[in-house]
Amino acid sequence: MAKFKLAPSILAADFACLGDQVEICLQEGCEFVHIDVMDGHFVPNITMGPNVVKALKPLLVKYNAVMDVHLMIENPDTYLMEFAEAGADVITVHVESCGRLSETVDMIRSLGVRPGITLNPDTELDNILEVIPNVDLVLIMSVNPGFGGQEFVPATMKKIADVRTILDETQSEAELEVDGGIKVSNIHSVVQAGASVVVAGSAIFDSGTTIAHNIVEIRKAANM
Ligand code: DX5
Ligand code: ZN
C-alpha cells in the first residue's frame, strides 16, 4: 500500500453544506483539509479567509486532522497571525508573493504553525532550495493557482521527484504535497514520484457519485 495523506480541497465543495461535506471526508479518513485562500490580486479569484478556518476548526480537532492553509495572496505576512489564531496547523506561502521567503517562514513558525512553501509550475525549484531545510512542508503546484478543476501540468512530475530526492538526501521529514489536477488517472504516478500529501478538489467533491465513493476510488487508484 502506497502511504500518503489525502487533503480534500474544499474549494470544490458545496459551500451551502460545507461542514457536512468536510465531515464526510474526515469520516473517510482524510488526514488533511486543504483551504485555498485567494485574494483577487495574486490570483484572479476570490475565495475564503480566516473565518472559514475558524468555523471548520472544531470538526478537524474532533477527527485529529491537519488544517492545511494554502495562501494565494499578496503580502501574506500581514495575515499570518489571523490564520494562526483561526486554527491553521500548516500555512503555506508562495515564493512569488514573498519578498523575503525565509523571514516569512520564520514568522509562521514563531506563531506556532508549521511552515510550508510553494511555487507555481513555471517557477524554477532553485528559488526555494535555500529555504527547504527550514520548512515542514514543500508544496508542488501542478496547475497554475487560481481555480479548481484544471488539468495537471505533466512537467511538474520531475519537480516532485527532484524534491523527493532532496528531502531524502537530507533526511528531512518535511511533507511533500502536490496540488492541482489530481485524478484517479494520475494519483498513482504522483505518489510513486514521492508525494506524501495529495490535494484533490474536483475529484472528491465534483465527480462521479458520492464524496465517500470518490475518496475510496482515489485511494484504490493510488495503490494500483
Ligand atoms: C488551485 C488550488 C487547488 C485546487 C485543487 O489554485 O490551489 O488546491 O483547488 O483543485 P483540483 O483538485 O480540482 O485541481
Ligand atoms: Zn491549494
PDB file of C-alpha atoms and ligand atoms in Angstrom:
ATOM      1  CA  MET A   1       0.000   0.000   0.000  1.00  0.00           C
ATOM      2  CA  ALA A   2       1.396   3.371  -1.026  1.00  0.00           C
ATOM      3  CA  LYS A   3       1.481   5.599   2.036  1.00  0.00           C
ATOM      4  CA  PHE A   4       0.157   9.106   1.518  1.00  0.00           C
ATOM      5  CA  LYS A   5      -2.244  11.517   3.162  1.00  0.00           C
ATOM      6  CA  LEU A   6      -5.277  12.823   1.336  1.00  0.00           C
ATOM      7  CA  ALA A   7      -6.108  16.539   1.521  1.00  0.00           C
ATOM      8  CA  PRO A   8      -9.551  17.427   0.150  1.00  0.00           C
ATOM      9  CA  SER A   9      -9.547  20.968  -1.251  1.00  0.00           C
ATOM     10  CA  ILE A  10     -12.806  22.472  -0.040  1.00  0.00           C
ATOM     11  CA  LEU A  11     -12.768  24.958  -2.906  1.00  0.00           C
ATOM     12  CA  ALA A  12     -14.737  22.382  -4.890  1.00  0.00           C
ATOM     13  CA  ALA A  13     -17.205  21.660  -2.050  1.00  0.00           C
ATOM     14  CA  ASP A  14     -20.797  22.820  -1.841  1.00  0.00           C
ATOM     15  CA  PHE A  15     -20.483  25.846   0.453  1.00  0.00           C
ATOM     16  CA  ALA A  16     -24.144  25.605   1.427  1.00  0.00           C
ATOM     17  CA  CYS A  17     -23.305  22.425   3.348  1.00  0.00           C
ATOM     18  CA  LEU A  18     -19.580  22.805   3.863  1.00  0.00           C
ATOM     19  CA  GLY A  19     -19.410  21.345   7.383  1.00  0.00           C
ATOM     20  CA  ASP A  20     -21.346  18.227   6.373  1.00  0.00           C
ATOM     21  CA  GLN A  21     -19.145  17.624   3.341  1.00  0.00           C
ATOM     22  CA  VAL A  22     -15.934  18.120   5.303  1.00  0.00           C
ATOM     23  CA  GLU A  23     -17.208  15.700   7.956  1.00  0.00           C
ATOM     24  CA  ILE A  24     -17.768  13.026   5.298  1.00  0.00           C
ATOM     25  CA  CYS A  25     -14.141  13.454   4.209  1.00  0.00           C
ATOM     26  CA  LEU A  26     -12.964  13.134   7.796  1.00  0.00           C
ATOM     27  CA  GLN A  27     -15.120  10.050   8.415  1.00  0.00           C
ATOM     28  CA  GLU A  28     -13.491   8.561   5.312  1.00  0.00           C
ATOM     29  CA  GLY A  29     -10.124   9.057   6.974  1.00  0.00           C
ATOM     30  CA  CYS A  30      -8.758  12.135   5.177  1.00  0.00           C
ATOM     31  CA  GLU A  31      -5.794  13.300   7.221  1.00  0.00           C
ATOM     32  CA  PHE A  32      -5.619  16.912   5.975  1.00  0.00           C
ATOM     33  CA  VAL A  33      -8.197  19.515   4.921  1.00  0.00           C
ATOM     34  CA  HIS A  34      -6.863  21.946   2.311  1.00  0.00           C
ATOM     35  CA  ILE A  35      -8.055  25.560   2.458  1.00  0.00           C
ATOM     36  CA  ASP A  36      -7.419  27.614  -0.699  1.00  0.00           C
ATOM     37  CA  VAL A  37      -7.204  31.295   0.218  1.00  0.00           C
ATOM     38  CA  MET A  38      -7.288  33.648  -2.796  1.00  0.00           C
ATOM     39  CA  ASP A  39      -7.363  37.431  -2.758  1.00  0.00           C
ATOM     40  CA  GLY A  40      -8.190  38.509  -6.323  1.00  0.00           C
ATOM     41  CA  HIS A  41      -4.681  40.052  -6.642  1.00  0.00           C
ATOM     42  CA  PHE A  42      -2.096  37.274  -6.513  1.00  0.00           C
ATOM     43  CA  VAL A  43      -4.576  35.130  -8.440  1.00  0.00           C
ATOM     44  CA  PRO A  44      -7.649  36.238 -10.388  1.00  0.00           C
ATOM     45  CA  ASN A  45     -10.165  34.674  -7.988  1.00  0.00           C
ATOM     46  CA  ILE A  46     -11.534  35.429  -4.518  1.00  0.00           C
ATOM     47  CA  THR A  47     -12.358  32.572  -2.175  1.00  0.00           C
ATOM     48  CA  MET A  48     -12.256  32.430   1.614  1.00  0.00           C
ATOM     49  CA  GLY A  49     -10.456  33.740   4.672  1.00  0.00           C
ATOM     50  CA  PRO A  50      -9.741  33.014   8.348  1.00  0.00           C
ATOM     51  CA  ASN A  51     -13.455  32.855   9.229  1.00  0.00           C
ATOM     52  CA  VAL A  52     -13.785  29.583   7.283  1.00  0.00           C
ATOM     53  CA  VAL A  53     -10.725  28.150   9.053  1.00  0.00           C
ATOM     54  CA  LYS A  54     -12.233  29.116  12.400  1.00  0.00           C
ATOM     55  CA  ALA A  55     -15.643  27.658  11.551  1.00  0.00           C
ATOM     56  CA  LEU A  56     -14.195  24.278  10.491  1.00  0.00           C
ATOM     57  CA  LYS A  57     -11.597  24.014  13.262  1.00  0.00           C
ATOM     58  CA  PRO A  58     -13.743  22.110  15.832  1.00  0.00           C
ATOM     59  CA  LEU A  59     -14.526  19.433  13.230  1.00  0.00           C
ATOM     60  CA  LEU A  60     -10.857  18.952  12.397  1.00  0.00           C
ATOM     61  CA  VAL A  61      -9.963  18.769  16.081  1.00  0.00           C
ATOM     62  CA  LYS A  62     -12.649  16.096  16.571  1.00  0.00           C
ATOM     63  CA  TYR A  63     -11.086  13.928  13.840  1.00  0.00           C
ATOM     64  CA  ASN A  64      -7.482  14.902  14.593  1.00  0.00           C
ATOM     65  CA  ALA A  65      -6.964  16.266  11.050  1.00  0.00           C
ATOM     66  CA  VAL A  66      -4.491  18.871   9.850  1.00  0.00           C
ATOM     67  CA  MET A  67      -5.817  22.332   8.903  1.00  0.00           C
ATOM     68  CA  ASP A  68      -3.751  22.946   5.780  1.00  0.00           C
ATOM     69  CA  VAL A  69      -3.949  26.594   4.697  1.00  0.00           C
ATOM     70  CA  HIS A  70      -2.644  27.496   1.224  1.00  0.00           C
ATOM     71  CA  LEU A  71      -2.244  31.263   0.898  1.00  0.00           C
ATOM     72  CA  MET A  72      -2.522  32.554  -2.668  1.00  0.00           C
ATOM     73  CA  ILE A  73      -2.432  36.200  -1.625  1.00  0.00           C
ATOM     74  CA  GLU A  74      -0.236  39.302  -1.868  1.00  0.00           C
ATOM     75  CA  ASN A  75       1.588  40.339   1.330  1.00  0.00           C
ATOM     76  CA  PRO A  76       0.931  37.091   3.213  1.00  0.00           C
ATOM     77  CA  ASP A  77       2.876  38.366   6.271  1.00  0.00           C
ATOM     78  CA  THR A  78       0.004  40.717   7.070  1.00  0.00           C
ATOM     79  CA  TYR A  79      -2.434  37.844   7.554  1.00  0.00           C
ATOM     80  CA  LEU A  80      -0.324  35.122   9.190  1.00  0.00           C
ATOM     81  CA  MET A  81      -1.409  35.967  12.721  1.00  0.00           C
ATOM     82  CA  GLU A  82      -5.098  35.882  11.801  1.00  0.00           C
ATOM     83  CA  PHE A  83      -4.804  32.452  10.189  1.00  0.00           C
ATOM     84  CA  ALA A  84      -2.767  31.155  13.129  1.00  0.00           C
ATOM     85  CA  GLU A  85      -5.396  32.370  15.593  1.00  0.00           C
ATOM     86  CA  ALA A  86      -8.168  30.884  13.462  1.00  0.00           C
ATOM     87  CA  GLY A  87      -6.593  27.436  13.819  1.00  0.00           C
ATOM     88  CA  ALA A  88      -4.209  26.801  10.925  1.00  0.00           C
ATOM     89  CA  ASP A  89      -1.847  23.873  11.577  1.00  0.00           C
ATOM     90  CA  VAL A  90       0.138  24.432   8.379  1.00  0.00           C
ATOM     91  CA  ILE A  91       0.432  27.726   6.489  1.00  0.00           C
ATOM     92  CA  THR A  92       1.921  27.512   3.003  1.00  0.00           C
ATOM     93  CA  VAL A  93       3.123  30.644   1.205  1.00  0.00           C
ATOM     94  CA  HIS A  94       4.157  31.214  -2.404  1.00  0.00           C
ATOM     95  CA  VAL A  95       7.732  32.266  -3.170  1.00  0.00           C
ATOM     96  CA  GLU A  96       6.254  34.543  -5.858  1.00  0.00           C
ATOM     97  CA  SER A  97       4.402  36.618  -3.237  1.00  0.00           C
ATOM     98  CA  CYS A  98       7.106  36.726  -0.536  1.00  0.00           C
ATOM     99  CA  GLY A  99       9.774  39.414  -0.682  1.00  0.00           C
ATOM    100  CA  ARG A 100      11.760  37.573   1.982  1.00  0.00           C
ATOM    101  CA  LEU A 101      10.659  33.960   1.960  1.00  0.00           C
ATOM    102  CA  SER A 102      12.896  32.839   4.764  1.00  0.00           C
ATOM    103  CA  GLU A 103      11.650  35.592   7.117  1.00  0.00           C
ATOM    104  CA  THR A 104       8.059  34.713   6.332  1.00  0.00           C
ATOM    105  CA  VAL A 105       8.795  31.062   7.133  1.00  0.00           C
ATOM    106  CA  ASP A 106      10.340  32.061  10.470  1.00  0.00           C
ATOM    107  CA  MET A 107       7.336  34.232  11.232  1.00  0.00           C
ATOM    108  CA  ILE A 108       4.947  31.317  10.605  1.00  0.00           C
ATOM    109  CA  ARG A 109       6.961  29.077  12.931  1.00  0.00           C
ATOM    110  CA  SER A 110       7.094  31.727  15.638  1.00  0.00           C
ATOM    111  CA  LEU A 111       3.287  31.751  15.605  1.00  0.00           C
ATOM    112  CA  GLY A 112       3.309  28.041  16.497  1.00  0.00           C
ATOM    113  CA  VAL A 113       2.265  26.954  12.993  1.00  0.00           C
ATOM    114  CA  ARG A 114       4.111  24.543  10.670  1.00  0.00           C
ATOM    115  CA  PRO A 115       5.524  26.495   7.702  1.00  0.00           C
ATOM    116  CA  GLY A 116       5.108  25.376   4.112  1.00  0.00           C
ATOM    117  CA  ILE A 117       6.436  26.861   0.882  1.00  0.00           C
ATOM    118  CA  THR A 118       5.246  26.533  -2.666  1.00  0.00           C
ATOM    119  CA  LEU A 119       5.887  27.691  -6.208  1.00  0.00           C
ATOM    120  CA  ASN A 120       3.938  27.983  -9.456  1.00  0.00           C
ATOM    121  CA  PRO A 121       4.506  25.450 -12.259  1.00  0.00           C
ATOM    122  CA  ASP A 122       6.639  27.976 -14.195  1.00  0.00           C
ATOM    123  CA  THR A 123       8.840  28.918 -11.229  1.00  0.00           C
ATOM    124  CA  GLU A 124      12.182  27.093 -11.008  1.00  0.00           C
ATOM    125  CA  LEU A 125      12.947  24.968  -7.979  1.00  0.00           C
ATOM    126  CA  ASP A 126      16.167  26.991  -7.480  1.00  0.00           C
ATOM    127  CA  ASN A 127      14.033  29.764  -5.978  1.00  0.00           C
ATOM    128  CA  ILE A 128      13.140  27.726  -2.900  1.00  0.00           C
ATOM    129  CA  LEU A 129      16.150  25.430  -2.435  1.00  0.00           C
ATOM    130  CA  GLU A 130      17.750  27.516   0.286  1.00  0.00           C
ATOM    131  CA  VAL A 131      14.598  27.572   2.408  1.00  0.00           C
ATOM    132  CA  ILE A 132      13.628  23.887   2.091  1.00  0.00           C
ATOM    133  CA  PRO A 133      15.667  22.875   5.197  1.00  0.00           C
ATOM    134  CA  ASN A 134      13.596  25.297   7.314  1.00  0.00           C
ATOM    135  CA  VAL A 135      10.097  24.149   6.381  1.00  0.00           C
ATOM    136  CA  ASP A 136       7.744  21.348   7.396  1.00  0.00           C
ATOM    137  CA  LEU A 137       6.053  21.099   4.010  1.00  0.00           C
ATOM    138  CA  VAL A 138       7.001  21.682   0.378  1.00  0.00           C
ATOM    139  CA  LEU A 139       4.018  22.082  -1.918  1.00  0.00           C
ATOM    140  CA  ILE A 140       4.446  21.497  -5.627  1.00  0.00           C
ATOM    141  CA  MET A 141       1.719  23.229  -7.633  1.00  0.00           C
ATOM    142  CA  SER A 142       0.710  21.041 -10.543  1.00  0.00           C
ATOM    143  CA  VAL A 143      -1.644  23.675 -12.010  1.00  0.00           C
ATOM    144  CA  ASN A 144      -1.416  27.449 -12.192  1.00  0.00           C
ATOM    145  CA  PRO A 145      -3.035  28.649  -8.975  1.00  0.00           C
ATOM    146  CA  GLY A 146      -6.413  30.353  -9.096  1.00  0.00           C
ATOM    147  CA  PHE A 147      -9.027  27.761  -9.908  1.00  0.00           C
ATOM    148  CA  GLY A 148     -10.020  24.186  -9.195  1.00  0.00           C
ATOM    149  CA  GLY A 149     -10.806  21.698 -11.922  1.00  0.00           C
ATOM    150  CA  GLN A 150      -7.765  22.351 -14.146  1.00  0.00           C
ATOM    151  CA  GLU A 151      -5.591  19.798 -15.936  1.00  0.00           C
ATOM    152  CA  PHE A 152      -2.440  18.502 -14.222  1.00  0.00           C
ATOM    153  CA  VAL A 153       0.696  20.036 -15.800  1.00  0.00           C
ATOM    154  CA  PRO A 154       2.856  16.972 -16.668  1.00  0.00           C
ATOM    155  CA  ALA A 155       6.160  18.881 -16.410  1.00  0.00           C
ATOM    156  CA  THR A 156       5.672  19.165 -12.634  1.00  0.00           C
ATOM    157  CA  MET A 157       6.277  15.432 -12.266  1.00  0.00           C
ATOM    158  CA  LYS A 158      10.034  15.998 -12.461  1.00  0.00           C
ATOM    159  CA  LYS A 159       9.840  18.696  -9.780  1.00  0.00           C
ATOM    160  CA  ILE A 160       8.072  16.277  -7.438  1.00  0.00           C
ATOM    161  CA  ALA A 161      10.782  13.670  -7.961  1.00  0.00           C
ATOM    162  CA  ASP A 162      13.544  16.267  -7.512  1.00  0.00           C
ATOM    163  CA  VAL A 163      12.105  17.494  -4.203  1.00  0.00           C
ATOM    164  CA  ARG A 164      11.692  13.891  -3.034  1.00  0.00           C
ATOM    165  CA  THR A 165      15.397  13.324  -3.737  1.00  0.00           C
ATOM    166  CA  ILE A 166      16.379  16.487  -1.840  1.00  0.00           C
ATOM    167  CA  LEU A 167      14.237  15.571   1.179  1.00  0.00           C
ATOM    168  CA  ASP A 168      15.536  12.008   1.255  1.00  0.00           C
ATOM    169  CA  GLU A 169      19.172  13.022   0.836  1.00  0.00           C
ATOM    170  CA  THR A 170      18.922  15.494   3.697  1.00  0.00           C
ATOM    171  CA  GLN A 171      16.875  13.059   5.804  1.00  0.00           C
ATOM    172  CA  SER A 172      14.176  15.677   6.040  1.00  0.00           C
ATOM    173  CA  GLU A 173      10.791  14.605   7.333  1.00  0.00           C
ATOM    174  CA  ALA A 174       9.022  17.523   5.676  1.00  0.00           C
ATOM    175  CA  GLU A 175       5.850  16.616   3.825  1.00  0.00           C
ATOM    176  CA  LEU A 176       5.884  16.761   0.029  1.00  0.00           C
ATOM    177  CA  GLU A 177       2.436  17.908  -1.061  1.00  0.00           C
ATOM    178  CA  VAL A 178       1.094  18.065  -4.620  1.00  0.00           C
ATOM    179  CA  ASP A 179      -1.833  20.300  -5.543  1.00  0.00           C
ATOM    180  CA  GLY A 180      -3.872  20.622  -8.724  1.00  0.00           C
ATOM    181  CA  GLY A 181      -5.461  18.363 -11.299  1.00  0.00           C
ATOM    182  CA  ILE A 182      -5.172  15.166  -9.248  1.00  0.00           C
ATOM    183  CA  LYS A 183      -7.488  12.458 -10.513  1.00  0.00           C
ATOM    184  CA  VAL A 184      -7.936   8.700 -10.319  1.00  0.00           C
ATOM    185  CA  SER A 185      -5.918   8.564 -13.553  1.00  0.00           C
ATOM    186  CA  ASN A 186      -2.738  10.237 -12.251  1.00  0.00           C
ATOM    187  CA  ILE A 187      -2.619   9.816  -8.457  1.00  0.00           C
ATOM    188  CA  HIS A 188      -0.619   6.612  -8.704  1.00  0.00           C
ATOM    189  CA  SER A 189       2.268   8.322 -10.566  1.00  0.00           C
ATOM    190  CA  VAL A 190       2.210  11.308  -8.211  1.00  0.00           C
ATOM    191  CA  VAL A 191       2.545   9.097  -5.145  1.00  0.00           C
ATOM    192  CA  GLN A 192       5.186   6.975  -6.888  1.00  0.00           C
ATOM    193  CA  ALA A 193       7.154  10.162  -7.623  1.00  0.00           C
ATOM    194  CA  GLY A 194       7.285  10.810  -3.882  1.00  0.00           C
ATOM    195  CA  ALA A 195       4.269  12.848  -2.775  1.00  0.00           C
ATOM    196  CA  SER A 196       3.342  12.290   0.869  1.00  0.00           C
ATOM    197  CA  VAL A 197       0.257  14.551   0.833  1.00  0.00           C
ATOM    198  CA  VAL A 198      -2.042  14.756  -2.173  1.00  0.00           C
ATOM    199  CA  VAL A 199      -4.635  17.520  -2.624  1.00  0.00           C
ATOM    200  CA  ALA A 200      -7.828  16.728  -4.529  1.00  0.00           C
ATOM    201  CA  GLY A 201     -10.723  19.130  -5.066  1.00  0.00           C
ATOM    202  CA  SER A 202     -12.947  18.361  -8.025  1.00  0.00           C
ATOM    203  CA  ALA A 203     -12.025  14.659  -7.951  1.00  0.00           C
ATOM    204  CA  ILE A 204     -13.536  14.399  -4.460  1.00  0.00           C
ATOM    205  CA  PHE A 205     -16.421  16.887  -4.438  1.00  0.00           C
ATOM    206  CA  ASP A 206     -17.358  17.225  -8.041  1.00  0.00           C
ATOM    207  CA  SER A 207     -17.043  13.950  -9.894  1.00  0.00           C
ATOM    208  CA  GLY A 208     -18.574  10.514 -10.045  1.00  0.00           C
ATOM    209  CA  THR A 209     -21.002   9.609  -7.333  1.00  0.00           C
ATOM    210  CA  THR A 210     -20.713  10.448  -3.643  1.00  0.00           C
ATOM    211  CA  ILE A 211     -17.829  12.074  -1.788  1.00  0.00           C
ATOM    212  CA  ALA A 212     -17.207   8.865   0.151  1.00  0.00           C
ATOM    213  CA  HIS A 213     -17.158   6.796  -3.033  1.00  0.00           C
ATOM    214  CA  ASN A 214     -14.762   9.230  -4.747  1.00  0.00           C
ATOM    215  CA  ILE A 215     -12.362   9.043  -1.803  1.00  0.00           C
ATOM    216  CA  VAL A 216     -12.384   5.253  -1.858  1.00  0.00           C
ATOM    217  CA  GLU A 217     -11.736   5.246  -5.623  1.00  0.00           C
ATOM    218  CA  ILE A 218      -8.853   7.728  -5.302  1.00  0.00           C
ATOM    219  CA  ARG A 219      -7.162   5.654  -2.614  1.00  0.00           C
ATOM    220  CA  LYS A 220      -7.684   2.497  -4.634  1.00  0.00           C
ATOM    221  CA  ALA A 221      -6.175   4.100  -7.749  1.00  0.00           C
ATOM    222  CA  ALA A 222      -3.146   5.291  -5.780  1.00  0.00           C
ATOM    223  CA  ASN A 223      -2.433   1.743  -4.712  1.00  0.00           C
ATOM    224  CA  MET A 224      -2.885   0.100  -8.108  1.00  0.00           C
TER     225      MET A 224
HETATM  226  C1  DX5 B   1      -5.597  25.844  -7.180  1.00  0.00           C
HETATM  227  C2  DX5 B   1      -5.772  25.335  -5.764  1.00  0.00           C
HETATM  228  C3  DX5 B   1      -6.023  23.868  -5.683  1.00  0.00           C
HETATM  229  C4  DX5 B   1      -7.303  23.420  -6.334  1.00  0.00           C
HETATM  230  C5  DX5 B   1      -7.319  21.940  -6.482  1.00  0.00           C
HETATM  231  O1  DX5 B   1      -5.275  27.190  -7.154  1.00  0.00           O
HETATM  232  O2  DX5 B   1      -4.614  25.616  -5.019  1.00  0.00           O
HETATM  233  O3  DX5 B   1      -5.983  23.443  -4.341  1.00  0.00           O
HETATM  234  O4  DX5 B   1      -8.437  23.832  -5.648  1.00  0.00           O
HETATM  235  O5  DX5 B   1      -8.476  21.583  -7.168  1.00  0.00           O
HETATM  236  P1  DX5 B   1      -8.496  20.398  -8.230  1.00  0.00           P
HETATM  237  O6  DX5 B   1      -8.161  19.158  -7.483  1.00  0.00           O
HETATM  238  O7  DX5 B   1      -9.903  20.424  -8.740  1.00  0.00           O
HETATM  239  O8  DX5 B   1      -7.488  20.720  -9.288  1.00  0.00           O
HETATM  240 ZN    ZN B   2      -4.326  24.679  -2.998  1.00  0.00          ZN
END
